[in-house]
Every structure is written in C-alpha cells, then in structure tokens.
Amino acid sequence: MTLKATFDSRDAAKGNDLGQLPEWDLSDLYPAPDSAELSEDIEKLARDVADFAKAYKGRLAELSASEMLACIESYERIDIIAGRIMSYAGLRYYQNTTDAERAKMLGDLQGRITDITTPLVFFSLEFNRIPDETYNTLFSAADGPARYKPVFDRMRAMRPHQLSDELEQFLHDNSVVGAAAWNRLFDETTAALEFEVDGETLGIEATLDRLTDHDRNRRETAAHALANVFQKNIKLFSRVHNTLAKEKAIEDKWRKMPTPQYGRHLSNHVEPEVVEALRNAVTAAYPRLSHRYYALKAKWLGLDKLQVWDRNAPLPTDAPRTIGWDEARSTVLDAYAGFSPRLAELAEPFFDRGWIDAGVKPGKAPGAFAHPTVTTAHPYVLLNYLGKPRDVMTLAHELGHGVHQRLAADQGELLAATPLTLAETASVFGEMLTFRALLARTTDPVQKKALLAGKVEDMINTVVRQIAFYDFECKLHAARAEGELTPDDINALWMSVQAESLGPVFEFMPGYETFWTYVPHFVHSPFYVYAYAFGDGLVNALYAAYEQGLPDFQDKYFEMLTAGGSKHHKELLEPFGLDASDPAFWDKGLSIIEGFIDQLEALEE
C-alpha cells in the first residue's frame, strides 16, 4: 500500500512532464557490491595500512623532508582507497535506506574499514608531537611536503585537545557504535516515516513538499500530518539528541574544548569571533529581513496572521507550474554559461554520465546533497526532484557543489576538502547566477514579484533560518550540560528561536514545537548550519564585486574554487577585496536581501 502510493506520486509527477529523471551509475566506483574490484581494494587497504604502520610508526620525527613527503603521499593513497569503498557503500545506502541488504553492507563495511584503519591512529597523534622547529624545517624544504602544510597546520591546531594514543584509538574503534550508529538510526527512522495526507500515504519528502502547495487546505493538512507523526516518534528523536549531545560533551570535556561549538570552528578553520560576528549581524537584522518580509507576505495572502504552513507558500498570483527536467537542465546550464562557458562545461557531465539521482523513490534519503567521493573519481548529486521552481534552484545549488568539488580535486585527496564555511560558496553562487538569469528575462510584473519573493524566501531560509537553527543547537547543548532533556524541554528551546526569528506576524499551530525532529544537520554535523549563512553572506559580497565589474573576476573565482582547502578564507577573499573578519562584511551581504525586499515593496506601489 505504501509503496503503491509513493510510486503513484512519482508517476503523477512524470505525467506532469518531468520527463526522464536520471539515476546514479555507481559503476565508476565499483561494478557491483559483490565485485572482485571491491574485494581487492579491501584487501589492498589492509595491506597498505599494515605496511604504512610498519614503515612509519615511531619514526615520524626522524624523517627527512623527502621521506616525509613520501610518507604523506602514501597516507593520501590509503585515504583514497578507504574513501572510494565507503563512498560506494554510502551512496548505495542513500538510494534506499530501508533496504536491509544495503544497510547491512554499509554497517559491515563501516566496521571493517574502522578495524583496518585502526593502525593509522598513531599518525596524527605522533605527527602533532613533532617539535615546532623540526616541523617548520620539514615543511619549508624544497624537496619536502610544503604544499601539504595547510592540512597539517589545521591538524596541529588540535594539539591542545589531543588525548593519549590509547584513548584516541579507543574513540576510533568505538565510533561505529557511537555517533555513527545513532546517525543510522535517525536516517532509517526518518526515511521510513509514513504520513497520511488526504487519503494518501506519503514519505517525508513528499509531505514536506505539500507545504509549498497553492491550496492552503492541502498545506495545513500536510503540516498537521507532519506534527502528528513527529509527536508519535518524539521519544526516539529526543533519545537520539540527548545521547549525541551528551557523547559530544564527554569527548569535549576530555579534549578540553572551551565550548561545544569550538571543535566545529577548528575543523572549519574559522575564528570563533568571525562566527559570532555573523550570528550577531543576522539576529540584529531579523526585524529588517524576516519580520519585514513575512508582514508583506501576510498582506499578499490576505491574512492578519501567518501559520507555519504559510511560510513557504507560493504567492496567490504565482500560477502553479511544473518544470520538466529538460527545462531545469537548460535553465541552470544556460545561467552557468552566461557567467563562464567553463562553468557550464564542468556541470554538463553530471547530466550525461549518471552523476545525478533525481527522482523521488521509496526509501531514498530525503533532501539533496553533492558527495565528492574521492579525487580520483567524481562527485555524485542526490536530489528529490518534483518539478517545483525551488527544485530548479536546488539543482543549481548542488551542481555548484559538484563543480567546486571537481575543481578542488586537482589539489589531491588531503587538500581538496573545503572547510564548511567555504563549502557553500560555489553552491550559493550557482543559485544566484540562476536566479539573476531568470530575473533578467522576466518582464511580467506578476512573475517578477513571484520570482523575487521566492528568492527572498530562499535567502531567509539560508541565512535567518540557519542562524536560528544554530542558536537552537547552542541552547540545546547548553541545556543538556545541565541534565537530561525531556521532549518538552527541547520543544521549548525550538519555539524560543522560531518566534524570535520569524517575527510577530506568525502564529504557531499546536505540534509545530516538534519540527526540530527531522533536521538531519543537528544529528550528523553539530553546528554545521552556520556554514549556510556564512556562504550566503560571502556570496552576496562576491556577487556585488562581480556586478561592480571587478577585473578578471571569473579567473579569480575559478582560482578560489580550485584552491579547495589549501588556503584560509582570508587569503581566498583577498583578491576580491573582502575580509570576513570585518563585522561590516556581513552587513554588506544582508543588504542584498534588504534590497530585494525594497524591490518587492516598490512593486506594490
């Protein structure tokens, strides 16, 4: 019954001219889950790890510069094999998280790879014990590993928080039954949730999509269905959050982390005061952004008060429209090409080579992402495409990630990964390019208003909503430090940030207090969410420089993306005349959103 209803929804979408939606071809990683190539790589990984540990354990401080370079290159090759194996297992799993065989394969390989790589735990620990003088000599030598210095500078920033070798090895071995296990429980529970909406049984993605329906009654029904199911599962979600927050607090205590957020800032290579400046700028702007916009929206909808199911509602004058896959493809690629033909060329293979999985399917992970896999392969993009205008923007967003990951791959496995604060740069820029291209060719005032309103809502969701999420997490972890949190405790924390960020025009239906339960970032990547606001503000400032005709902007932009994680955000932004540590920097980005709201108000006159 459930599968039938889900497939009916998908078939109906096809009937609305979505066209043939692409699916992943994972054979670029491995031909099949039982392939000889996968088995051989697992065996090779075990041999290479054993050989590496035998060759280098206890000797890192004695290596010459050229020997250290060979050591790091060997470590990088091991990282690629492990990354390829786990990318394959993870992507198969996300295609259908309710499939027992796929879940078993992922769990088994997580355990196997964790066991195999345990002998590598010594590497970072021993590396961080190398004296500064020796370290600086090694990394300044002409025949040494100088290009890898940014990676190891970040690693050595963890030195004050490093535990004993035995404890670090214990944490490594225990990871598969710690956070990773709770993450899987969350993913599988969320993917299996069923919502009864107007006589249909829907999954979470299709139900959330109803919140953007033109029919207000359908939106309301979906909102109540979400609240009903979240409430039924709230004890489990509370247990997940209580456990993960406590586990993090224990590890943070042992590592002497000053705050729950500090580890995320370290991994992002961003100063806490920069994040605080961003957070303060956004919260101070709530009245000028979200409060002001939603008051406008209430007027458009003819309402004195907005309910939560009105937050992402289309405008009454915005005619319902389904955008087929071919049109979505051409819209995004044309916008990319308008900026630079090279950008479109980098994005095109995603459509033609099985690098995108677009359709809504039973058990498929909700949401969207771009997975970089490993630098010797290519990224894969997951979407849940339903033909809404926002889905086109999501495609532009995830393709931006994919292009960024392709360009950064030239840095090699260790240097390609971009800190989260910069990881959203290309994705949000891709969205902005697509939006600006659509806006430029829209002459009808009604359509222009709908387009502008949609963009403002997306930016509010990216900036205001994500900073509210960040504040919720800060409050959650602070409260958990005082003791176990009941579902009502967590609900209250959620509502405190919702009322503040959305503004006085909103009323909140009974049940909305449970909507924290489905947000995966809180579970998978604590304090990740501020990266979205960071990326949006950064891109707004970048786009302003582009519009103002900064010389050689395209070349500088590609150089920034190609740098991957090899440079600090200060160094990357310098060619554009920007500095994220300047509090005024964030106000520049927020003024772009205000400018769009100004345009909407002008259209009212």
XYZ file of C-alpha atoms in Angstrom, residues 279 282-295 306 308 311 457 459-472 475 493-506 508 512 597:
51
model
C 25.479 35.455 14.172
C 21.949 38.259 11.343
C 19.994 38.278 14.610
C 20.155 42.086 14.696
C 18.756 42.098 11.146
C 15.731 39.869 11.915
C 13.331 42.872 12.012
C 14.722 44.252 8.716
C 14.632 40.877 6.968
C 12.278 38.096 8.046
C 9.876 40.186 10.178
C 9.514 42.743 7.395
C 9.177 40.223 4.586
C 6.642 37.982 6.309
C 4.488 41.013 7.156
C 0.572 33.614 9.142
C 3.640 27.799 9.776
C 5.866 30.248 5.474
C 12.380 33.329 0.972
C 17.757 33.651 1.321
C 15.801 33.973 4.559
C 15.785 30.169 4.804
C 19.544 30.136 4.166
C 20.508 32.985 6.476
C 17.844 33.714 9.093
C 16.558 30.165 9.499
C 20.028 28.616 9.671
C 21.251 31.102 12.277
C 18.081 30.355 14.261
C 18.993 26.659 13.915
C 22.497 27.479 15.176
C 21.059 29.289 18.189
C 18.778 26.304 18.851
C 20.777 26.314 23.569
C 14.080 25.603 23.027
C 12.915 25.179 19.431
C 9.984 27.543 19.868
C 12.142 30.204 21.540
C 14.235 30.637 18.381
C 11.306 30.248 15.972
C 9.284 33.095 17.465
C 12.331 35.375 17.578
C 13.461 34.697 14.014
C 10.139 34.550 12.159
C 8.544 37.553 13.854
C 5.244 38.709 15.367
C 3.119 38.038 12.274
C 3.333 34.281 12.902
C 2.317 28.602 15.705
C 4.970 22.808 15.419
C 12.660 43.339 -0.229
